[in-house]
C-alpha cells in the first residue's frame, strides 16, 4: 500500500527541491525494509530521495533534526582525522526553502541525501574480510560518537530495542490474531515465549547500571554501510533514522544477527540458515579494534547476549508484523515476514548451541 502511495506523491516531493535537470525518472533503489528509497539522476550529481515511513516514524522532523546534528558532528570528527566528510558520512540536502524534509499532499515526509558514489552496498557478508570491514565501520561509529551529548537526541521510535515490550506486543498480536494466522505459527510463537526470561537480560543489566546508555545506531545491518568499491573498506554508515541512546551490545548484536550466516534473511529453507562462528569472531575482532577503548569490560562480556537478543527480538518483530498483516516491514510476497521470523529463530538456536564458544571469543578481549 505505502509502496504505491510513494510513487503517487514522489513528483510533489521532487518539486520542492532544486537538484538540477534530471536525466531520467527516479527509480526505486536498495533493499531497505522501511522507507521508500529512490535514486535521482541529475547527470552531474546523483541523489537519494526517500519517503520516510509514516508507519515507523511518527515524528519525522525530530528524526531529521537528529540526523542533521549527528552527521554534522560526525563530519567535524572525520575532518579532524583527515577524512573526507562528504564520502564518510551522509549529507542532508535542503529543499528550496531550506527545510530538512518536505511533506507531500498525503502527509508523508520526504528527504534527500547526496548519493555516495563509487560504493557497494552488500546484502550478505560474502567474505570474512567484508564482514570485518563493516565491523570496523560500526565500531568506529561508536567511538566517534562517544562524547556526543546523548540527551539531546530525540527517541525516534520509543521502546525500539525494548525486548520485553516487543514480546508483550507479540502476545497481544497472538491474542488478537486479526487474520487467523496464529494457528500456523504455533511452534514459532512457543519458541519465542520459551525465551521470555532472556528478553530481560540486557534491560536488567541496564537498569542495574551494569551496562551504560550510549549513542548508538540501532540498525547495524550490513546493508546500512556503504563499502568503497576501490579499496573494499567500509566507507559510510547510513540509515541514521534510529540513532538514539541505546546499548552498544545491540549495535554489535544486530550486525551479527544479519551478517554472521550465509543465507538471506527471508530464506524459506532453514537447512541453509546456519550461524557462522568464524564470521562472529571476525566481526568481534574488527568491532572491538575500533570501539574497544570506548567500551567497558561489562559491555564486552555481554556482547554474545547482544547477538542473541537482537536476533530473538527481530524474530519477535517479524512474527508480530506477520500476525498483524505486514504493515511495518515491506514484503514482496505473502509469508515473507514469517520466513524472516523463522530464520531468526534458527539462528538463535544455533547461537545457543555455540554459546560457550561465543563467550570464549568475547572473553579474549577482557582484561580482568
Ligand atoms: P531503509 O530504512 O528503508 O533501510 P536506507 O536509508 O537504509 O533505508 O536506504 C535503503 C538503501 O538505499 C540502502 O541500503 C542503500 O543501498 C541505499 N542508500 C541509502 N542512502 C544512500 C546514499 N546516501 N548513497 C548511496 N546509497 C544509499
Ligand atoms: C529494518 O530499515 P532497514 O531495512 O535497514 C528495521 C530494523 C530491522 C531490519 C530487519 C527502523 O531495517 O530494525 O532489524 O529491518 N528498521 C526499523 O532487516 O525498524
Ligand atoms: Mg536500511
Short mmCIF file of C-alpha atoms and ligand atoms in Angstrom, two decimals:
data_model
loop_
_atom_site.label_atom_id
_atom_site.label_comp_id
_atom_site.label_asym_id
_atom_site.label_seq_id
_atom_site.Cartn_x
_atom_site.Cartn_y
_atom_site.Cartn_z
CA UNK A 1 0.00 0.00 0.00
CA UNK A 2 2.62 2.53 1.06
CA UNK A 3 4.74 1.41 -1.90
CA UNK A 4 2.07 2.64 -4.32
CA UNK A 5 1.47 5.83 -2.35
CA UNK A 6 5.13 6.73 -2.61
CA UNK A 7 5.07 6.58 -6.40
CA UNK A 8 1.99 8.80 -6.48
CA UNK A 9 3.47 11.65 -4.47
CA UNK A 10 7.11 11.41 -5.50
CA UNK A 11 6.84 14.27 -8.00
CA UNK A 12 5.42 16.58 -5.36
CA UNK A 13 8.41 15.95 -3.14
CA UNK A 14 10.84 16.35 -6.02
CA UNK A 15 9.34 19.72 -6.93
CA UNK A 16 10.30 21.08 -3.51
CA UNK A 17 13.99 20.58 -4.34
CA UNK A 18 16.42 22.15 -6.75
CA UNK A 19 18.50 19.15 -7.79
CA UNK A 20 19.29 20.28 -11.34
CA UNK A 21 17.96 18.80 -14.57
CA UNK A 22 17.10 15.13 -14.23
CA UNK A 23 18.40 12.82 -16.96
CA UNK A 24 15.83 10.10 -16.17
CA UNK A 25 12.88 9.36 -13.91
CA UNK A 26 13.71 8.45 -10.31
CA UNK A 27 13.90 4.68 -9.81
CA UNK A 28 13.38 2.53 -6.74
CA UNK A 29 16.66 1.75 -5.12
CA UNK A 30 18.18 -0.54 -2.48
CA UNK A 31 16.70 -3.25 -0.30
CA UNK A 32 15.65 -1.42 2.86
CA UNK A 33 12.53 -2.71 4.61
CA UNK A 34 11.22 0.58 5.99
CA UNK A 35 11.48 3.71 3.86
CA UNK A 36 10.68 4.14 0.16
CA UNK A 37 14.01 4.86 -1.48
CA UNK A 38 14.59 6.28 -4.98
CA UNK A 39 17.71 7.13 -6.93
CA UNK A 40 17.58 10.53 -8.61
CA UNK A 41 19.99 11.08 -11.51
CA UNK A 42 20.73 14.73 -12.27
CA UNK A 43 23.66 13.95 -14.56
CA UNK A 44 26.44 15.77 -12.75
CA UNK A 45 25.18 14.59 -9.40
CA UNK A 46 23.01 11.81 -8.10
CA UNK A 47 20.78 11.84 -5.02
CA UNK A 48 18.81 9.53 -2.76
CA UNK A 49 15.18 10.65 -2.41
CA UNK A 50 13.35 8.92 0.42
CA UNK A 51 9.83 8.85 1.70
CA UNK A 52 10.19 8.44 5.45
CA UNK A 53 7.97 5.58 6.61
CA UNK A 54 4.96 7.12 8.38
CA UNK A 55 4.27 3.74 9.99
CA UNK A 56 7.70 3.51 11.60
CA UNK A 57 8.37 7.17 12.34
CA UNK A 58 5.74 9.35 13.98
CA UNK A 59 7.93 12.46 14.39
CA UNK A 60 9.89 12.83 11.13
CA UNK A 61 11.04 16.38 11.88
CA UNK A 62 12.62 15.28 15.15
CA UNK A 63 14.21 12.40 13.31
CA UNK A 64 15.70 14.78 10.73
CA UNK A 65 16.99 17.03 13.50
CA UNK A 66 18.84 14.02 14.94
CA UNK A 67 20.31 13.16 11.54
CA UNK A 68 21.42 16.70 10.75
CA UNK A 69 23.06 17.12 14.15
CA UNK A 70 24.71 13.71 14.15
CA UNK A 71 26.03 13.98 10.58
CA UNK A 72 27.40 17.47 11.26
CA UNK A 73 29.12 16.20 14.40
CA UNK A 74 30.49 13.16 12.56
CA UNK A 75 31.63 15.41 9.71
CA UNK A 76 33.70 17.51 12.11
CA UNK A 77 35.21 14.41 13.76
CA UNK A 78 36.02 12.90 10.34
CA UNK A 79 37.74 16.12 9.26
CA UNK A 80 39.81 16.17 12.44
CA UNK A 81 41.03 12.70 11.50
CA UNK A 82 41.91 13.89 7.99
CA UNK A 83 38.99 12.08 6.34
CA UNK A 84 36.57 13.18 3.62
CA UNK A 85 33.27 14.05 5.30
CA UNK A 86 31.38 14.10 2.01
CA UNK A 87 32.07 10.41 1.48
CA UNK A 88 32.35 9.16 5.04
CA UNK A 89 29.03 10.39 6.37
CA UNK A 90 25.61 11.26 4.97
CA UNK A 91 24.87 14.75 3.69
CA UNK A 92 21.31 16.04 4.03
CA UNK A 93 20.30 18.17 1.01
CA UNK A 94 17.96 21.04 1.87
CA UNK A 95 14.78 21.87 -0.01
CA UNK A 96 14.38 25.13 -1.95
CA UNK A 97 13.02 26.63 1.27
CA UNK A 98 15.92 25.29 3.35
CA UNK A 99 13.94 22.51 5.02
CA UNK A 100 15.46 19.15 6.01
CA UNK A 101 12.33 17.34 4.82
CA UNK A 102 9.14 18.21 2.94
CA UNK A 103 5.55 16.99 3.27
CA UNK A 104 3.55 15.57 0.37
CA UNK A 105 -0.20 16.02 -0.05
CA UNK A 106 -0.84 12.72 1.76
CA UNK A 107 1.04 13.98 4.80
CA UNK A 108 4.13 11.81 4.42
CA UNK A 109 7.60 13.38 4.70
CA UNK A 110 10.38 13.16 2.12
CA UNK A 111 14.09 13.95 2.31
CA UNK A 112 17.11 13.98 0.05
CA UNK A 113 20.68 12.80 0.65
CA UNK A 114 23.72 13.20 -1.55
CA UNK A 115 24.35 9.84 -3.23
CA UNK A 116 27.67 8.45 -2.06
CA UNK A 117 29.31 7.43 -5.34
CA UNK A 118 31.69 4.54 -6.06
CA UNK A 119 30.40 2.39 -3.25
CA UNK A 120 28.82 -1.04 -2.95
CA UNK A 121 26.03 -1.93 -0.57
CA UNK A 122 26.16 -5.68 0.17
CA UNK A 123 23.15 -7.75 1.16
CA UNK A 124 25.23 -10.60 2.57
CA UNK A 125 28.67 -10.97 4.14
CA UNK A 126 30.29 -12.68 1.18
CA UNK A 127 33.70 -12.89 2.85
CA UNK A 128 35.02 -12.55 6.42
CA UNK A 129 37.04 -9.53 5.23
CA UNK A 130 33.90 -7.76 4.08
CA UNK A 131 32.11 -8.50 7.32
CA UNK A 132 35.12 -7.33 9.31
CA UNK A 133 35.13 -4.07 7.34
CA UNK A 134 31.54 -3.44 8.39
CA UNK A 135 32.54 -4.22 11.98
CA UNK A 136 35.24 -1.58 11.83
CA UNK A 137 32.73 0.91 10.47
CA UNK A 138 30.18 0.37 13.24
CA UNK A 139 32.93 0.18 15.88
CA UNK A 140 34.28 3.48 14.61
CA UNK A 141 30.79 4.97 14.58
CA UNK A 142 30.50 4.05 18.25
CA UNK A 143 33.90 5.58 19.06
CA UNK A 144 33.35 8.80 17.08
CA UNK A 145 30.08 9.44 18.93
CA UNK A 146 31.34 8.54 22.40
CA UNK A 147 31.25 12.18 23.57
CA UNK A 148 28.08 13.18 21.71
CA UNK A 149 25.52 14.57 24.18
CA UNK A 150 23.07 11.66 24.15
CA UNK A 151 20.30 13.53 25.99
CA UNK A 152 19.94 15.94 23.04
CA UNK A 153 18.78 13.14 20.72
CA UNK A 154 15.09 12.53 20.14
CA UNK A 155 13.87 8.99 20.68
CA UNK A 156 12.63 8.39 17.12
CA UNK A 157 10.93 5.08 17.92
CA UNK A 158 10.02 4.69 21.59
CA UNK A 159 10.90 1.25 23.05
CA UNK A 160 12.76 0.35 19.86
CA UNK A 161 15.08 -2.25 21.39
CA UNK A 162 12.92 -2.88 24.43
CA UNK A 163 12.83 -6.64 24.03
CA UNK A 164 10.40 -7.09 26.92
CA UNK A 165 7.97 -4.70 25.23
CA UNK A 166 8.46 -6.47 21.87
CA UNK A 167 7.46 -9.78 23.45
CA UNK A 168 4.46 -8.12 25.09
CA UNK A 169 3.34 -6.84 21.69
CA UNK A 170 3.75 -10.31 20.19
CA UNK A 171 1.48 -11.72 22.89
CA UNK A 172 -1.10 -9.06 22.09
CA UNK A 173 -0.91 -9.87 18.38
CA UNK A 174 -1.33 -13.58 19.12
CA UNK A 175 -4.35 -12.85 21.31
CA UNK A 176 -5.97 -10.54 18.75
CA UNK A 177 -4.93 -12.70 15.76
CA UNK A 178 -6.81 -10.47 13.27
CA UNK A 179 -6.01 -12.62 10.21
CA UNK A 180 -6.24 -16.04 11.83
CA UNK A 181 -2.57 -16.67 11.16
CA UNK A 182 -1.52 -17.71 14.68
CA UNK A 183 -2.57 -21.34 14.18
CA UNK A 184 0.11 -21.77 11.51
CA UNK A 185 2.90 -20.38 13.66
CA UNK A 186 2.33 -22.09 16.98
CA UNK A 187 5.84 -23.58 17.14
CA UNK A 188 7.41 -20.21 16.33
CA UNK A 189 5.33 -18.44 18.98
CA UNK A 190 6.22 -21.11 21.55
CA UNK A 191 9.90 -20.83 20.70
CA UNK A 192 9.81 -17.12 21.49
CA UNK A 193 7.65 -17.42 24.61
CA UNK A 194 10.04 -20.04 25.98
CA UNK A 195 12.71 -17.34 25.96
CA UNK A 196 10.76 -14.77 27.95
CA UNK A 197 13.37 -14.50 30.70
CA UNK A 198 16.12 -13.94 28.10
CA UNK A 199 14.24 -10.85 26.93
CA UNK A 200 15.06 -9.16 30.25
CA UNK A 201 18.81 -9.89 30.40
CA UNK A 202 20.20 -6.74 28.74
CA UNK A 203 17.45 -4.48 30.07
CA UNK A 204 18.09 -5.71 33.62
CA UNK A 205 21.80 -5.02 33.18
CA UNK A 206 20.92 -1.50 32.03
CA UNK A 207 18.53 -0.94 34.93
CA UNK A 208 21.16 -2.16 37.42
CA UNK A 209 23.78 0.13 35.91
CA UNK A 210 25.94 -2.75 34.67
CA UNK A 211 25.56 -1.61 31.04
CA UNK A 212 25.75 2.12 30.19
CA UNK A 213 23.47 4.03 27.85
CA UNK A 214 25.35 5.33 24.82
CA UNK A 215 24.66 6.97 21.48
CA UNK A 216 24.00 4.00 19.21
CA UNK A 217 22.91 3.36 15.64
CA UNK A 218 20.38 0.66 16.48
CA UNK A 219 20.06 -0.76 12.96
CA UNK A 220 23.54 -2.02 12.14
CA UNK A 221 22.88 -4.48 9.36
CA UNK A 222 25.40 -4.89 6.60
CA UNK A 223 23.25 -3.05 4.06
CA UNK A 224 23.36 0.05 6.24
CA UNK A 225 27.04 0.59 5.50
CA UNK A 226 28.50 1.52 2.11
CA UNK A 227 31.80 -0.06 1.02
CA UNK A 228 34.37 1.76 -1.09
CA UNK A 229 34.35 -0.09 -4.43
CA UNK A 230 38.10 0.55 -4.94
CA UNK A 231 39.55 -0.32 -1.55
CA UNK A 232 36.85 -2.70 -0.27
CA UNK A 233 36.97 -0.86 3.06
CA UNK A 234 33.77 0.31 4.74
CA UNK A 235 33.27 3.96 3.98
CA UNK A 236 29.97 5.37 5.20
CA UNK A 237 27.45 4.31 7.82
CA UNK A 238 23.95 5.14 6.55
CA UNK A 239 20.31 4.74 7.70
CA UNK A 240 20.63 7.00 10.73
CA UNK A 241 16.88 7.06 11.47
CA UNK A 242 17.29 5.16 14.70
CA UNK A 243 20.38 6.87 16.12
CA UNK A 244 19.31 7.24 19.74
CA UNK A 245 20.53 6.49 23.22
CA UNK A 246 20.89 2.71 23.39
CA UNK A 247 23.14 -0.23 24.20
CA UNK A 248 26.46 -0.83 22.41
CA UNK A 249 25.86 -4.58 22.62
CA UNK A 250 22.75 -4.11 20.49
CA UNK A 251 24.74 -2.41 17.73
CA UNK A 252 27.18 -5.30 17.85
CA UNK A 253 24.38 -7.85 18.05
CA UNK A 254 22.26 -6.58 15.18
CA UNK A 255 25.24 -6.86 12.83
CA UNK A 256 25.84 -10.43 13.96
CA UNK A 257 22.17 -11.28 13.51
CA UNK A 258 22.19 -10.21 9.88
CA UNK A 259 25.73 -10.97 8.80
CA UNK A 260 27.15 -13.98 10.65
CA UNK A 261 25.48 -16.51 8.36
CA UNK A 262 25.32 -17.32 4.66
CA UNK A 263 21.63 -17.07 3.91
CA UNK A 264 19.07 -14.42 3.10
CA UNK A 265 17.07 -13.01 5.99
CA UNK A 266 13.92 -14.49 4.40
CA UNK A 267 15.36 -17.87 3.33
CA UNK A 268 12.47 -20.38 3.43
CA UNK A 269 14.79 -23.43 3.55
CA UNK A 270 16.04 -23.44 7.14
CA UNK A 271 18.66 -26.11 6.43
CA UNK A 272 20.54 -23.32 4.67
CA UNK A 273 20.39 -21.00 7.66
CA UNK A 274 23.39 -21.56 9.91
CA UNK A 275 25.16 -19.26 12.35
CA UNK A 276 28.84 -18.96 11.40
CA UNK A 277 31.14 -18.75 14.41
CA UNK A 278 34.13 -17.71 12.30
CA UNK A 279 32.20 -14.73 10.99
CA UNK A 280 31.19 -13.94 14.57
CA UNK A 281 34.87 -13.96 15.57
CA UNK A 282 35.92 -11.85 12.57
CA UNK A 283 33.27 -9.22 13.38
CA UNK A 284 34.14 -9.23 17.10
CA UNK A 285 37.82 -8.57 16.32
CA UNK A 286 37.00 -5.75 13.91
CA UNK A 287 34.31 -4.07 16.02
CA UNK A 288 36.49 -4.09 19.13
CA UNK A 289 39.57 -2.95 17.21
CA UNK A 290 37.69 0.31 16.60
CA UNK A 291 35.28 0.59 19.54
CA UNK A 292 37.32 -1.28 22.13
CA UNK A 293 38.64 1.67 24.15
CA UNK A 294 35.21 3.21 24.34
CA UNK A 295 33.62 0.08 25.85
CA UNK A 296 33.60 -1.20 29.43
CA UNK A 297 34.52 -4.73 30.45
CA UNK A 298 30.85 -5.43 31.15
CA UNK A 299 29.89 -4.39 27.63
CA UNK A 300 32.48 -6.79 26.20
CA UNK A 301 31.22 -9.57 28.46
CA UNK A 302 27.64 -9.03 27.28
CA UNK A 303 28.42 -9.00 23.53
CA UNK A 304 27.11 -12.54 22.96
CA UNK A 305 23.88 -11.50 24.66
CA UNK A 306 23.63 -8.60 22.25
CA UNK A 307 23.83 -11.06 19.35
CA UNK A 308 21.27 -13.47 20.74
CA UNK A 309 18.82 -10.81 21.89
CA UNK A 310 18.87 -8.77 18.69
CA UNK A 311 18.20 -11.95 16.75
CA UNK A 312 15.42 -13.09 19.04
CA UNK A 313 13.91 -9.59 19.13
CA UNK A 314 13.97 -9.25 15.36
CA UNK A 315 12.27 -12.63 15.06
CA UNK A 316 9.61 -11.45 17.51
CA UNK A 317 9.11 -8.26 15.47
CA UNK A 318 8.82 -10.12 12.14
CA UNK A 319 6.32 -12.57 13.60
CA UNK A 320 4.27 -9.78 15.20
CA UNK A 321 4.12 -7.99 11.85
CA UNK A 322 3.11 -11.21 10.09
CA UNK A 323 0.26 -11.75 12.57
CA UNK A 324 -0.85 -8.12 12.26
CA UNK A 325 -0.90 -8.14 8.46
CA UNK A 326 2.57 -6.92 7.36
CA UNK A 327 2.02 -3.21 7.92
CA UNK A 328 5.54 -2.44 9.14
CA UNK A 329 8.23 -4.33 7.19
CA UNK A 330 7.94 -4.12 3.41
CA UNK A 331 7.14 -7.51 1.87
CA UNK A 332 7.26 -8.67 -1.73
CA UNK A 333 5.42 -11.98 -1.19
CA UNK A 334 2.96 -13.42 1.31
CA UNK A 335 4.54 -15.20 4.23
CA UNK A 336 7.82 -13.34 3.88
CA UNK A 337 7.73 -11.96 7.42
CA UNK A 338 7.01 -15.46 8.75
CA UNK A 339 10.01 -16.81 6.84
CA UNK A 340 12.08 -13.95 8.24
CA UNK A 341 10.90 -14.78 11.78
CA UNK A 342 11.85 -18.42 11.28
CA UNK A 343 15.39 -17.68 10.10
CA UNK A 344 15.88 -15.62 13.24
CA UNK A 345 14.67 -18.50 15.46
CA UNK A 346 17.04 -20.89 13.70
CA UNK A 347 19.95 -18.50 14.27
CA UNK A 348 19.02 -18.12 17.96
CA UNK A 349 19.01 -21.91 18.28
CA UNK A 350 22.46 -22.10 16.66
CA UNK A 351 23.81 -19.38 18.95
CA UNK A 352 22.54 -21.29 21.97
CA UNK A 353 24.37 -24.37 20.68
CA UNK A 354 27.58 -22.31 20.34
CA UNK A 355 27.07 -20.23 23.47
CA UNK A 356 30.28 -21.19 25.28
CA UNK A 357 32.39 -20.61 22.14
CA UNK A 358 30.81 -17.20 21.60
CA UNK A 359 31.59 -16.25 25.17
CA UNK A 360 35.15 -17.51 24.84
CA UNK A 361 35.66 -15.32 21.75
CA UNK A 362 34.41 -12.20 23.55
CA UNK A 363 36.42 -13.11 26.67
CA UNK A 364 39.68 -12.79 24.71
CA UNK A 365 39.17 -9.04 24.98
CA UNK A 366 38.60 -8.93 28.73
CA UNK A 367 41.49 -7.59 30.75
CA UNK A 368 40.15 -8.59 34.15
P1 LIG B 1 15.69 1.78 4.95
O1 LIG B 1 15.47 2.43 6.28
O2 LIG B 1 14.45 1.52 4.22
O3 LIG B 1 16.56 0.59 5.10
P2 LIG B 1 18.08 3.14 3.93
O4 LIG B 1 18.34 4.54 4.38
O5 LIG B 1 18.88 2.08 4.56
O6 LIG B 1 16.51 2.86 4.09
O7 LIG B 1 18.27 3.12 2.36
C1 LIG B 1 17.97 1.96 1.59
C2 LIG B 1 19.14 1.63 0.68
O8 LIG B 1 19.43 2.74 -0.18
C3 LIG B 1 20.46 1.34 1.40
O9 LIG B 1 20.56 0.02 1.86
C4 LIG B 1 21.47 1.67 0.30
O10 LIG B 1 21.55 0.61 -0.63
C5 LIG B 1 20.83 2.85 -0.41
N1 LIG B 1 21.30 4.17 0.07
C6 LIG B 1 20.72 4.92 1.04
N2 LIG B 1 21.35 6.10 1.20
C7 LIG B 1 22.36 6.12 0.30
C8 LIG B 1 23.37 7.10 -0.08
N3 LIG B 1 23.44 8.29 0.53
N4 LIG B 1 24.22 6.79 -1.08
C9 LIG B 1 24.14 5.59 -1.71
N5 LIG B 1 23.22 4.64 -1.41
C10 LIG B 1 22.33 4.89 -0.44
C1 LIG B 2 14.67 -2.63 9.27
O1 LIG B 2 15.42 -0.06 7.66
P1 LIG B 2 16.16 -1.33 7.49
O2 LIG B 2 15.67 -2.21 6.39
O3 LIG B 2 17.65 -1.02 7.39
C2 LIG B 2 14.39 -2.26 10.71
C3 LIG B 2 15.41 -2.93 11.62
C4 LIG B 2 15.38 -4.44 11.43
C5 LIG B 2 15.61 -4.75 9.95
C6 LIG B 2 15.48 -6.21 9.65
C7 LIG B 2 13.59 1.31 11.62
O4 LIG B 2 15.94 -2.13 8.89
O5 LIG B 2 15.14 -2.64 12.98
O6 LIG B 2 16.36 -5.07 12.20
O7 LIG B 2 14.66 -4.03 9.11
N1 LIG B 2 14.44 -0.81 10.87
C8 LIG B 2 13.48 -0.16 11.57
O8 LIG B 2 16.02 -6.47 8.41
O9 LIG B 2 12.54 -0.75 12.11
MG1 LIG B 3 18.49 0.41 5.74
#
